[in-house]
Coordinates of C-alpha atoms and ligand atoms in Angstrom, one line a residue:
Chain A
M1089 CA -76.1 -14.0 23.2
V1090 CA -78.9 -11.6 22.2
D1091 CA -79.0 -8.7 20.0
V1092 CA -80.3 -5.7 21.7
L1093 CA -80.6 -5.7 25.5
A1094 CA -82.6 -3.0 27.2
L1095 CA -82.3 -1.9 30.6
G1096 CA -85.9 -1.6 31.9
E1097 CA -87.1 0.3 35.1
T1098 CA -89.4 -0.3 37.6
S1099 CA -91.7 2.4 39.4
G1100 CA -93.2 0.8 42.2
D1101 CA -95.4 -2.3 41.3
G1102 CA -95.3 -1.4 37.8
L1103 CA -92.8 -0.6 35.1
D1104 CA -91.6 2.9 34.4
P1105 CA -92.8 4.3 31.0
I1106 CA -89.2 4.0 29.8
T1107 CA -89.2 0.3 29.6
G1108 CA -91.9 0.2 26.8
E1109 CA -90.0 3.1 24.9
L1110 CA -86.7 1.3 25.3
V1111 CA -88.6 -2.1 23.8
A1112 CA -89.8 -0.2 20.7
A1113 CA -86.5 1.3 20.3
A1114 CA -84.8 -2.1 20.1
R1115 CA -87.4 -3.3 18.2
T1116 CA -86.2 -1.0 15.6
L1117 CA -82.9 -2.3 15.1
G1118 CA -84.3 -6.0 14.8
G1119 CA -83.2 -9.0 16.0
S1120 CA -83.5 -10.6 19.2
V1121 CA -84.4 -8.1 22.0
A1122 CA -84.0 -8.8 25.8
V1123 CA -85.1 -6.9 28.6
A1124 CA -82.9 -6.7 31.8
L1125 CA -84.8 -6.0 35.0
L1126 CA -82.6 -5.2 38.4
G1127 CA -84.3 -5.0 41.5
D1128 CA -85.6 -7.1 44.8
G1129 CA -88.3 -9.2 44.1
L1130 CA -89.6 -8.8 40.5
A1131 CA -91.5 -11.6 39.7
A1132 CA -94.5 -9.4 38.8
H1133 CA -92.4 -6.8 36.8
G1134 CA -91.1 -9.7 35.0
E1135 CA -94.5 -10.6 33.8
Q1136 CA -95.2 -7.2 32.8
A1137 CA -92.0 -6.5 31.0
A1138 CA -92.5 -10.1 29.0
A1139 CA -95.9 -8.5 28.1
L1140 CA -94.2 -5.7 26.2
G1141 CA -93.2 -8.2 23.7
P1142 CA -89.2 -8.8 23.9
D1143 CA -88.1 -12.5 23.2
S1144 CA -86.6 -12.8 26.8
V1145 CA -86.7 -10.8 30.2
L1146 CA -83.6 -11.2 32.4
L1147 CA -84.2 -10.4 35.9
A1148 CA -81.5 -9.5 38.5
E1149 CA -82.2 -9.8 42.0
S1150 CA -80.7 -9.1 45.1
P1151 CA -81.5 -7.3 48.0
A1152 CA -78.9 -4.9 47.6
L1153 CA -80.6 -3.6 44.7
D1154 CA -83.2 -1.8 47.0
G1155 CA -82.5 1.8 45.7
T1156 CA -80.3 3.1 47.9
S1157 CA -77.1 2.6 46.1
I1158 CA -76.4 3.3 42.2
D1159 CA -73.3 1.1 43.0
A1160 CA -75.3 -2.1 43.2
Y1161 CA -77.1 -1.4 39.8
V1162 CA -74.0 -0.8 38.2
T1163 CA -72.3 -3.8 39.4
A1164 CA -75.4 -5.8 38.6
F1165 CA -75.7 -4.5 35.0
E1166 CA -72.3 -5.3 34.3
Q1167 CA -73.1 -9.0 35.1
V1168 CA -75.9 -8.9 33.2
C1169 CA -74.2 -7.6 30.2
R1170 CA -71.3 -10.1 30.4
S1171 CA -73.6 -12.8 30.8
A1172 CA -76.0 -11.7 27.8
S1173 CA -73.2 -10.6 25.7
P1174 CA -75.4 -8.0 23.6
G1175 CA -74.9 -6.6 20.2
A1176 CA -76.0 -3.2 21.7
V1177 CA -77.5 -1.9 24.9
L1178 CA -80.0 0.4 25.3
V1179 CA -80.6 2.4 28.5
G1180 CA -83.2 5.5 29.2
K1181 CA -82.2 8.8 30.0
T1182 CA -83.4 8.4 33.5
P1183 CA -81.9 9.2 37.2
L1184 CA -80.9 5.7 37.2
G1185 CA -80.3 5.1 33.3
Q1186 CA -78.0 8.0 33.0
N1187 CA -75.6 6.8 35.9
V1188 CA -76.0 3.1 35.1
G1189 CA -75.7 3.2 31.4
P1190 CA -72.3 5.2 31.1
R1191 CA -70.7 3.5 34.1
T1192 CA -71.3 0.0 32.8
A1193 CA -70.2 1.1 29.3
F1194 CA -67.0 2.2 30.8
R1195 CA -66.4 -0.9 32.9
L1196 CA -67.1 -3.0 29.6
G1197 CA -64.6 -0.6 27.5
A1198 CA -67.5 0.2 25.4
A1199 CA -68.4 3.6 23.7
L1200 CA -71.8 5.4 24.5
A1201 CA -73.8 8.1 22.8
Q1202 CA -75.8 10.0 25.2
D1203 CA -79.5 11.5 25.0
C1204 CA -80.4 9.9 21.7
T1205 CA -83.8 10.6 20.2
A1206 CA -83.8 7.7 17.4
V1207 CA -81.7 4.6 17.0
R1208 CA -81.7 2.5 13.4
R1209 CA -79.5 -0.1 11.8
D1210 CA -77.7 1.4 8.8
G1211 CA -79.2 -0.3 5.6
E1212 CA -75.8 -1.0 3.9
T1213 CA -73.8 -1.4 6.5
G1214 CA -75.8 -3.3 9.1
E1215 CA -74.2 -0.7 11.4
V1216 CA -76.3 0.8 14.7
V1217 CA -76.5 4.3 14.2
A1218 CA -78.1 6.9 16.8
S1219 CA -79.5 10.5 16.4
R1220 CA -78.8 13.0 19.1
P1221 CA -79.2 16.5 19.6
V1222 CA -76.0 18.3 20.4
Y1223 CA -74.6 21.9 20.9
G1224 CA -77.9 22.1 23.3
G1225 CA -79.9 21.2 20.4
S1226 CA -78.7 23.8 17.6
A1227 CA -77.5 20.7 15.7
T1228 CA -78.1 17.0 15.4
A1229 CA -75.6 14.4 15.2
E1230 CA -75.7 11.3 13.5
V1231 CA -73.3 8.7 15.5
A1232 CA -71.8 5.3 14.6
F1233 CA -69.7 3.1 17.0
T1234 CA -66.3 1.4 16.5
G1235 CA -64.5 -1.5 18.3
D1236 CA -65.8 -4.6 19.4
A1237 CA -67.6 -3.8 22.3
P1238 CA -71.3 -3.3 22.2
P1239 CA -72.4 0.3 21.6
F1240 CA -74.3 1.8 24.8
I1241 CA -77.4 4.0 23.6
V1242 CA -79.1 6.5 26.3
M1243 CA -82.5 7.0 24.8
R1244 CA -84.1 10.4 25.9
G1245 CA -87.6 9.8 27.4
R1246 CA -90.8 10.0 25.3
V1247 CA -89.5 10.5 21.8
C1248 CA -90.6 6.9 20.9
E1249 CA -94.2 5.4 21.2
P1250 CA -93.8 3.0 23.8
A1251 CA -94.4 -0.9 23.1
E1252 CA -98.3 -1.9 24.1
P1253 CA -98.4 -4.5 26.4
S1254 CA -100.3 -7.8 25.1
P1255 CA -101.8 -10.8 27.0
S1256 CA -100.5 -13.3 24.7
T1257 CA -96.7 -13.5 24.9
D1258 CA -93.9 -16.0 24.7
A1259 CA -91.0 -14.3 26.1
N1260 CA -88.7 -16.3 28.3
I1261 CA -88.2 -15.1 31.8
I1262 CA -84.6 -15.7 32.8
R1263 CA -83.2 -15.0 36.5
V1264 CA -79.5 -14.3 36.0
D1265 CA -77.4 -14.7 39.3
V1266 CA -75.8 -11.5 40.3
E1267 CA -73.1 -11.0 42.7
I1268 CA -73.0 -7.7 45.0
A1269 CA -70.1 -7.3 47.4
P1270 CA -70.3 -5.1 50.2
S1271 CA -67.2 -3.5 48.9
D1272 CA -68.9 -2.5 45.5
I1273 CA -71.3 -0.3 47.4
R1274 CA -69.0 3.2 47.6
A1275 CA -72.0 5.9 47.6
R1276 CA -74.9 5.4 49.8
R1277 CA -78.3 7.4 50.1
V1278 CA -79.3 8.1 53.4
E1279 CA -81.9 10.3 53.2
S1280 CA -84.6 11.0 50.5
V1281 CA -86.1 14.6 50.6
K1282 CA -89.3 15.5 48.2
Q1283 CA -91.0 18.2 47.4
D1284 CA -94.7 18.5 48.3
I1285 CA -96.3 18.3 45.2
Q1286 CA -99.2 21.1 44.0
G1287 CA -101.8 19.3 42.0
V1288 CA -100.6 17.2 39.1
R1289 CA -97.1 15.8 38.4
I1290 CA -95.5 17.4 35.6
E1291 CA -94.3 14.1 34.1
D1292 CA -97.8 12.9 34.1
A1293 CA -99.8 16.3 33.0
S1294 CA -101.5 16.4 29.8
V1295 CA -101.4 20.1 30.1
I1296 CA -98.3 22.2 31.3
V1297 CA -98.2 25.9 31.8
A1298 CA -94.4 27.2 31.7
G1299 CA -93.0 30.5 32.6
G1300 CA -89.8 32.1 32.0
R1301 CA -87.3 34.8 32.6
G1302 CA -90.1 37.3 31.0
L1303 CA -92.3 36.9 33.8
G1304 CA -90.0 38.9 35.8
G1305 CA -90.5 37.7 39.5
P1306 CA -92.1 34.9 41.2
E1307 CA -95.8 36.4 41.4
P1308 CA -96.7 35.9 38.0
F1309 CA -96.3 32.2 38.7
E1310 CA -99.4 32.2 40.6
R1311 CA -101.2 33.3 37.5
L1312 CA -99.9 30.4 35.6
R1313 CA -100.9 28.2 38.4
E1314 CA -104.3 29.4 38.3
I1315 CA -104.2 28.6 34.5
A1316 CA -102.8 24.9 35.2
D1317 CA -105.7 24.3 37.9
L1318 CA -108.3 25.4 35.2
L1319 CA -107.1 23.0 32.9
G1320 CA -105.9 20.1 35.4
G1321 CA -102.4 21.0 34.4
A1322 CA -99.0 21.4 35.9
V1323 CA -96.6 24.3 36.3
G1324 CA -93.4 24.2 34.2
A1325 CA -90.3 26.6 34.0
S1326 CA -87.3 27.5 32.3
R1327 CA -84.0 27.4 33.9
A1328 CA -83.6 31.0 33.9
A1329 CA -86.8 31.2 36.0
C1330 CA -85.6 28.5 38.3
D1331 CA -82.1 30.1 38.7
A1332 CA -83.7 33.2 39.4
G1333 CA -85.4 31.7 42.6
W1334 CA -89.0 32.4 41.2
I1335 CA -90.1 28.5 41.3
D1336 CA -88.4 25.5 42.6
H1337 CA -85.8 23.7 40.4
A1338 CA -88.0 20.6 40.1
A1339 CA -90.3 22.5 37.5
Q1340 CA -87.4 23.0 35.3
I1341 CA -88.0 21.7 31.7
G1342 CA -85.3 20.9 29.4
L1343 CA -81.9 19.2 28.7
T1344 CA -81.1 19.2 32.2
G1345 CA -84.6 19.6 33.7
K1346 CA -87.3 17.2 33.0
A1347 CA -88.7 16.0 29.4
V1348 CA -92.2 16.3 29.1
A1349 CA -94.9 15.6 26.2
P1350 CA -98.0 16.8 26.9
D1351 CA -101.0 17.7 24.5
L1352 CA -100.7 21.3 25.3
Y1353 CA -97.4 23.1 26.4
L1354 CA -98.3 26.7 27.1
T1355 CA -95.6 29.2 27.6
V1356 CA -95.2 32.7 28.7
G1357 CA -92.0 34.4 28.5
I1358 CA -89.8 32.1 27.4
S1359 CA -87.7 32.5 24.7
G1360 CA -87.4 28.8 23.5
A1361 CA -83.8 28.3 23.6
S1362 CA -82.4 24.8 22.0
Q1363 CA -81.8 23.7 25.5
H1364 CA -85.5 24.8 26.8
M1365 CA -87.0 22.9 23.6
A1366 CA -84.9 19.9 24.4
G1367 CA -87.4 19.1 27.0
C1368 CA -90.8 19.7 25.6
S1369 CA -90.7 19.3 21.6
S1370 CA -92.4 16.2 21.9
A1371 CA -95.5 18.3 23.1
K1372 CA -98.4 17.7 20.7
N1373 CA -98.8 21.5 20.6
I1374 CA -97.0 24.4 22.0
V1375 CA -98.9 27.5 22.5
V1376 CA -97.0 30.9 23.2
I1377 CA -97.4 34.2 24.6
N1378 CA -94.1 36.4 24.3
K1379 CA -93.8 40.0 23.4
D1380 CA -90.8 39.3 20.7
A1381 CA -92.4 38.1 17.4
D1382 CA -88.6 36.8 16.6
A1383 CA -88.3 34.6 19.8
N1384 CA -87.4 31.2 18.6
I1385 CA -90.2 29.5 20.4
F1386 CA -92.8 30.9 17.8
Q1387 CA -91.1 28.8 15.3
E1388 CA -92.1 25.4 17.1
A1389 CA -95.3 26.5 18.2
S1390 CA -98.8 25.8 17.0
Y1391 CA -100.4 29.0 18.2
G1392 CA -99.2 32.2 19.6
V1393 CA -99.9 35.6 20.8
V1394 CA -97.5 38.3 20.2
G1395 CA -97.8 40.5 23.2
D1396 CA -97.1 41.5 26.8
W1397 CA -98.2 38.8 29.0
R1398 CA -99.3 41.3 31.8
K1399 CA -102.0 42.8 29.2
V1400 CA -102.4 39.2 27.2
L1401 CA -103.0 37.0 30.6
P1402 CA -105.8 38.6 32.4
A1403 CA -107.9 38.4 29.5
F1404 CA -107.1 34.9 28.6
I1405 CA -107.5 33.5 32.0
E1406 CA -110.8 35.0 32.5
T1407 CA -112.0 33.6 28.9
V1408 CA -110.4 30.2 30.0
R1409 CA -112.4 30.4 33.1
E1410 CA -115.5 31.0 31.3
L1411 CA -114.8 28.2 28.9
V1412 CA -114.1 25.4 30.8
T1413 CA -116.7 25.9 34.0
Chain B
M98 CA -59.1 18.5 57.9
A99 CA -58.1 20.8 54.8
V100 CA -58.9 18.9 51.5
D101 CA -57.1 18.8 48.3
I102 CA -59.7 19.3 45.3
I103 CA -59.3 18.7 41.6
V104 CA -61.6 20.4 39.5
C105 CA -62.0 19.5 35.8
V106 CA -62.9 22.3 33.7
K107 CA -63.6 22.6 29.5
Q108 CA -63.3 25.2 27.0
V109 CA -66.4 25.7 25.1
M110 CA -67.8 27.9 22.6
D111 CA -70.5 30.5 24.6
P112 CA -73.8 28.7 24.5
E113 CA -75.0 31.8 25.0
M114 CA -74.1 33.3 21.8
P115 CA -77.0 34.5 19.3
A116 CA -78.4 31.4 17.4
S117 CA -77.8 33.3 14.3
A118 CA -73.6 33.0 14.9
F119 CA -73.8 29.3 15.4
R120 CA -72.7 27.4 12.0
I121 CA -72.3 23.9 11.1
D122 CA -68.8 23.0 9.7
P123 CA -70.2 20.1 7.5
D124 CA -66.8 19.0 6.7
A125 CA -65.2 18.7 10.1
K126 CA -68.7 17.8 11.5
R127 CA -68.7 20.2 14.5
A128 CA -69.6 23.7 15.2
A129 CA -67.7 26.0 13.0
D130 CA -65.8 28.7 15.2
A131 CA -67.9 31.8 15.8
P132 CA -65.5 34.8 14.8
G133 CA -65.4 37.4 17.7
I134 CA -67.2 35.3 20.0
P135 CA -64.6 34.3 22.7
P136 CA -64.8 30.9 24.2
V137 CA -66.0 30.2 27.8
I138 CA -65.6 27.8 30.6
N139 CA -68.3 25.1 30.4
G140 CA -71.1 26.7 32.9
F141 CA -71.6 23.7 34.7
D142 CA -67.6 23.7 35.5
E143 CA -67.9 27.1 36.9
N144 CA -70.5 25.9 39.2
A145 CA -67.7 22.9 40.0
V146 CA -65.2 25.8 40.8
E147 CA -67.8 27.6 42.8
A148 CA -68.6 24.2 44.6
A149 CA -64.9 23.9 45.6
L150 CA -64.3 27.4 46.5
R151 CA -67.2 27.0 49.1
I152 CA -65.6 23.8 50.6
K153 CA -62.1 25.6 50.7
D154 CA -63.5 28.6 52.3
E155 CA -65.4 26.3 55.1
V156 CA -62.2 23.7 55.8
G157 CA -59.4 25.1 53.8
G158 CA -57.2 23.3 51.2
T159 CA -56.1 23.5 47.9
I160 CA -57.9 23.8 44.4
T161 CA -56.2 22.5 41.4
V162 CA -58.1 23.2 38.0
L163 CA -57.4 21.1 35.1
S164 CA -58.7 21.0 31.5
V165 CA -57.8 18.8 28.4
G166 CA -58.0 20.1 25.1
G167 CA -56.0 20.4 21.7
G168 CA -55.4 24.4 22.8
H169 CA -56.4 26.6 25.3
A170 CA -57.4 30.4 25.5
M171 CA -55.2 31.5 28.4
D172 CA -57.4 34.4 29.5
V173 CA -60.5 32.3 29.5
M174 CA -58.7 29.5 31.5
K175 CA -57.3 31.6 34.1
K176 CA -60.8 32.5 35.2
P177 CA -61.2 30.0 37.8
L178 CA -57.7 31.1 39.2
S179 CA -59.3 34.8 39.6
M180 CA -62.2 33.2 41.3
G181 CA -59.7 31.8 44.3
A182 CA -58.3 28.5 42.6
D183 CA -54.8 27.9 43.4
A184 CA -53.2 26.2 40.6
L185 CA -53.9 25.4 36.7
V186 CA -52.8 22.2 35.0
L187 CA -53.3 22.0 31.0
A188 CA -53.2 18.9 29.5
Q189 CA -52.8 20.1 26.2
D190 CA -51.6 18.4 22.8
D191 CA -52.6 18.4 19.2
A192 CA -53.5 14.9 19.8
F193 CA -56.1 16.0 22.4
A194 CA -58.3 18.3 20.0
E195 CA -61.5 16.6 19.1
L196 CA -61.5 13.7 21.8
D197 CA -64.6 11.7 21.9
A198 CA -66.0 11.4 25.8
R199 CA -64.2 8.0 26.2
A200 CA -60.7 9.1 25.3
T201 CA -61.2 12.6 27.4
A202 CA -61.7 10.5 30.5
R203 CA -59.0 8.3 29.7
V204 CA -56.4 11.6 29.6
L205 CA -58.0 13.1 32.5
A206 CA -57.3 9.8 34.4
S207 CA -53.7 10.1 33.6
A208 CA -53.5 14.0 34.4
V209 CA -55.0 13.1 37.9
R210 CA -52.6 10.3 38.3
R211 CA -49.8 12.7 37.6
I212 CA -51.4 15.3 39.8
G213 CA -51.2 12.4 42.5
R214 CA -52.8 13.4 45.9
F215 CA -56.5 14.5 46.3
D216 CA -59.5 14.3 48.3
L217 CA -62.3 15.4 45.8
I218 CA -62.8 15.5 42.2
L219 CA -65.4 18.1 41.2
C220 CA -66.6 18.2 37.4
G221 CA -69.4 20.0 35.8
R222 CA -72.5 17.4 35.0
Q223 CA -72.0 17.9 31.2
A224 CA -70.4 20.1 28.6
S225 CA -72.9 22.4 26.5
D226 CA -70.8 21.7 23.5
W227 CA -71.4 18.2 23.1
D228 CA -73.7 17.3 25.8
N229 CA -71.9 13.7 26.5
A230 CA -72.5 14.0 30.3
H231 CA -70.6 11.0 30.7
V232 CA -67.0 11.9 31.0
P233 CA -67.0 12.5 34.7
L234 CA -69.0 9.2 35.3
G235 CA -65.8 7.3 33.2
L236 CA -63.0 9.2 35.1
A237 CA -64.7 7.9 38.4
E238 CA -64.8 4.3 37.0
I239 CA -61.1 4.7 35.5
L240 CA -59.9 5.9 38.6
G241 CA -62.1 3.7 40.8
L242 CA -63.6 6.3 42.7
P243 CA -67.3 6.6 44.2
C244 CA -69.3 8.8 41.7
L245 CA -72.0 10.9 43.3
A246 CA -73.6 12.9 40.4
V247 CA -75.5 16.3 40.4
A248 CA -75.0 17.6 43.4
Q249 CA -76.5 20.9 44.5
K250 CA -75.0 21.0 48.0
I251 CA -71.5 19.2 49.0
E252 CA -70.2 19.0 52.6
V253 CA -67.0 17.5 53.7
I254 CA -68.1 15.8 56.9
D255 CA -64.4 14.9 58.3
S256 CA -61.2 14.1 56.8
S257 CA -62.6 11.0 55.1
G258 CA -66.2 11.4 54.3
V259 CA -68.2 13.6 51.9
I260 CA -72.2 14.1 51.9
V261 CA -73.9 15.2 48.7
H262 CA -77.4 16.6 48.2
S263 CA -78.0 15.0 44.6
V264 CA -80.8 16.5 42.4
T265 CA -83.7 14.3 41.9
Q266 CA -86.8 14.6 39.8
D267 CA -88.8 15.9 43.0
G268 CA -86.4 16.9 45.6
Y269 CA -82.8 15.9 46.5
D270 CA -81.1 12.7 47.8
V271 CA -78.6 13.0 50.6
I272 CA -75.8 10.7 49.7
E273 CA -72.5 9.9 51.4
A274 CA -69.4 8.5 50.5
D275 CA -65.6 8.3 51.7
M276 CA -63.1 10.4 50.1
P277 CA -61.6 10.3 47.7
A278 CA -64.3 10.6 45.7
L279 CA -65.8 12.4 42.5
V280 CA -68.6 14.5 42.4
T281 CA -70.8 16.0 39.4
V282 CA -72.0 19.8 40.0
S283 CA -75.1 21.3 38.6
N284 CA -76.3 24.7 38.5
E285 CA -78.9 24.2 41.5
L286 CA -75.7 24.7 43.4
G287 CA -75.9 28.7 42.8
E288 CA -74.1 31.2 40.7
P289 CA -70.3 30.9 40.5
R290 CA -68.6 34.2 42.1
Y291 CA -67.1 36.7 40.3
P292 CA -63.3 37.2 39.9
T293 CA -61.8 39.9 42.5
L294 CA -59.7 42.7 41.5
R295 CA -57.0 40.8 43.9
G296 CA -57.9 37.3 42.3
I297 CA -57.4 38.8 38.9
M298 CA -54.0 40.4 39.8
A299 CA -53.1 37.0 41.5
A300 CA -54.0 34.8 38.5
G301 CA -52.1 37.0 36.3
R302 CA -48.9 35.9 38.2
K303 CA -49.6 32.4 38.1
T304 CA -48.3 30.0 35.1
P305 CA -50.4 27.0 34.4
E306 CA -48.5 23.6 34.3
V307 CA -48.6 22.8 30.4
W308 CA -48.5 18.5 30.0
S309 CA -48.3 16.9 26.4
A310 CA -49.3 13.5 25.4
D311 CA -45.8 12.4 26.0
D312 CA -45.2 13.9 29.2
L313 CA -48.7 11.8 30.2
D314 CA -47.3 8.4 28.9
I315 CA -50.3 8.6 26.7
D316 CA -50.7 5.5 24.6
P317 CA -52.1 6.5 21.2
D318 CA -54.5 3.7 21.5
M319 CA -55.9 5.1 24.3
L320 CA -57.2 8.1 22.3
E321 CA -59.0 6.0 19.7
P322 CA -62.8 7.2 19.3
G323 CA -65.4 4.8 20.4
V324 CA -67.9 7.1 18.4
R325 CA -67.9 8.2 14.9
I326 CA -69.9 11.4 13.9
V327 CA -71.2 10.2 10.3
D328 CA -73.5 13.5 10.1
L329 CA -74.1 16.7 11.7
Y330 CA -77.1 19.0 10.7
A331 CA -79.2 21.6 11.8
P332 CA -82.5 20.2 12.9
E333 CA -85.9 21.3 11.4
S334 CA -89.1 22.2 12.5
S335 CA -92.1 21.1 10.6
R336 CA -94.5 23.3 12.5
Q337 CA -96.1 26.4 11.4
V338 CA -97.4 29.0 13.9
E339 CA -101.0 30.6 13.9
L340 CA -100.8 33.8 15.2
V341 CA -103.9 34.9 17.1
Q342 CA -104.6 38.6 16.6
G343 CA -107.0 40.7 18.3
E344 CA -107.9 44.7 18.6
D345 CA -105.3 45.0 21.5
E346 CA -103.6 42.7 23.4
A347 CA -106.4 41.7 25.9
D348 CA -108.4 40.9 22.8
A349 CA -105.6 38.7 21.8
G350 CA -105.5 36.9 25.1
R351 CA -109.5 36.5 24.8
N352 CA -109.2 35.1 21.2
L353 CA -106.2 32.8 22.0
A354 CA -108.3 31.0 24.7
I355 CA -111.2 30.8 22.2
R356 CA -109.2 29.3 19.4
L357 CA -107.7 26.7 21.9
R358 CA -111.3 25.9 22.7
E359 CA -112.2 25.5 19.1
A360 CA -109.0 23.2 18.3
G361 CA -110.2 20.7 21.2
L362 CA -106.8 21.7 23.2
I363 CA -108.6 22.9 26.3
Ligands
FAD679 C1 -75.8 23.2 29.4 C2 -76.9 23.9 29.5 C3 -78.2 23.2 29.5 C4 -79.3 23.9 29.8 N1 -80.6 23.4 30.1 C5 -81.7 24.1 30.5 C6 -82.7 23.4 30.6 O1 -83.0 22.1 31.1 N2 -83.9 24.1 30.8 C7 -84.1 25.5 30.0 O2 -84.9 26.0 30.0 N3 -83.0 25.8 29.7 C8 -81.5 25.3 29.8 N4 -80.3 26.2 29.5 C9 -80.5 27.8 29.6 C10 -81.0 28.0 28.3 O3 -79.8 28.3 27.1 C11 -81.9 29.6 28.3 O4 -80.7 30.5 28.7 C12 -83.0 29.5 29.3 O5 -83.9 28.6 28.6 C13 -83.7 30.9 28.9 O6 -84.7 30.9 29.6 P1 -86.0 32.0 29.5 O7 -86.7 31.7 28.1 O8 -86.9 31.9 30.5 O9 -85.4 33.3 29.3 P2 -85.0 34.4 28.1 O10 -84.2 33.6 26.9 O11 -84.1 35.6 28.8 O12 -86.3 34.6 27.4 C14 -87.4 35.5 28.0 C15 -88.2 35.8 27.0 O13 -89.4 36.4 27.6 C16 -89.9 37.4 26.7 N5 -90.4 38.4 27.7 C17 -90.0 39.4 28.2 N6 -90.9 40.3 29.1 C18 -92.2 39.7 28.5 C19 -93.3 40.3 28.5 N7 -93.6 41.4 29.4 N8 -94.4 39.7 27.8 C20 -94.3 38.5 27.2 N9 -92.8 38.1 26.8 C21 -92.0 38.7 27.7 C22 -88.9 37.8 25.9 O14 -89.2 38.3 24.6 C23 -87.9 36.5 25.9 O15 -88.2 35.8 24.4 C24 -79.3 25.4 29.6 C25 -78.2 26.1 29.1 C26 -77.1 25.1 29.0 C27 -75.7 25.7 28.6

């Protein structure tokens, strides 16, 4: 029996950053924290998770947990939850967590709060309370849970400072037997098609230059790429620009795109709809070039120019080039 | 190999309405109705209707649109019919107003069972009001169906199988499952088509099936919320913007670069 169970995630030989973020979030709830890892061959990952400072690490290993079917992960996580009987469950708003969290919650008859930006225990009642943006980010809801099943909380990425790994840890690493039958696998990945990424990955970039509908076409994105290249950054976009086909959907930042937290998020021709801000409001600095002084994005910006990008951008790029080279 | 498709849609307040029209009702703990701004069908659900129509264009079959709610604006709900869907089923009851995600999935499951025959259920990936993004996943679990999430393309391969291109961080995965299956649809699929004049006339002649909680044998326990909204408020931004000026716009652009350099950002 653990107080909080966090679904950790692996990435190659290491852990996905969400794992440290979930451990940090779990800590704010108090009590014992367990990290579950699902996969095949997790010994090294288990040590890394232990270093994040939970009380225990639960390893569920099976050859079926090879990334080809979400169903295997749902089946395994349901069994881990039943054996650990946690007081609350945290998962990340990641491609895996977004699916495994809700589906496992339904199997356990549990309720779930999606896309949360904070979680706490109420001082008086001891209840778990989660904060979540709703109506695309126009409002924030504080959500509590009813019933006996453990509340499931899906945490947005990059909203908590991750727990730092430390070499001294006394976390127990426990193997949990899971059984995944062939009949549990209903949907199967048969191919994975990946875009070639020019330069830095958006998720890892410390500088992102993002364009929106105000750019009016695909060509201006070449200018944004110039800036990104000068600054060692990546190019992002609003959904409007992606839907228009000016740039690939993989560049979309926002509620239903990527969540990023760069040091510098430079936007050109983006109005700052709440659904867009949902993906970038953790940026340390938002800088805006927009011709409409009333555009919402100025409210969340540190620096900005009110003006037409056609006139502002060439001089900006030229000066950046002089300054950084 | 015609396929029968159920598309789940939700009526929501228009997410494109001006930000100034958005008001929170602190007592009801929901967004206040915006006077004069008609509701719409959730955007991703329209993408799901489009996905269904493309399948129907390709292989034939029927499309039944299903919605759960306390009440529905009929002209709004008929839009999928005017786009080309065949039938509309409304699970409508005072008891269905303001359901949480878990209860919504349960009512949808009851309605799907009553509809009976189907090969595919399509749902938008999330609704733009509460952004819960887990009703479809729950519906698949309750009905014991394979669940294929965030599709940008759906292909029915033969009478029993479906292939989906599922959006990933840096491309897409090709996912296969047997039918019946549930697929969630994303905007990457492409713009929903406009209703045609003929479609609008045909939709006008169709009457929806309306099913109450009693018709669906819904036990009140099923509707018990699992989450409770304890507070709802407008988020505040603490940032103060420094507007960089210049003699003209080009000069402002130059000054912005210099200012960012001074601030150590570039
Ligand atoms: C459920 C849901 C999920 C969504 N998810 C996302 C998401 O993940 N990401 C996302 O981005 N959006 C998302 N959206 C869409 C979002 O609501 C907005 O529609 C979108 O972000 C608008 O993109 P934009 O800012 O590029 O376009 P607009 O809002 O049209 O803004 C264009 C801006 O460009 C400026 N401009 C125009 N011309 C110039 C010029 N010459 N020089 C300088 N500035 C100029 C204008 O002043 C304006 O501010 C979602 C919507 C819904 C309903």
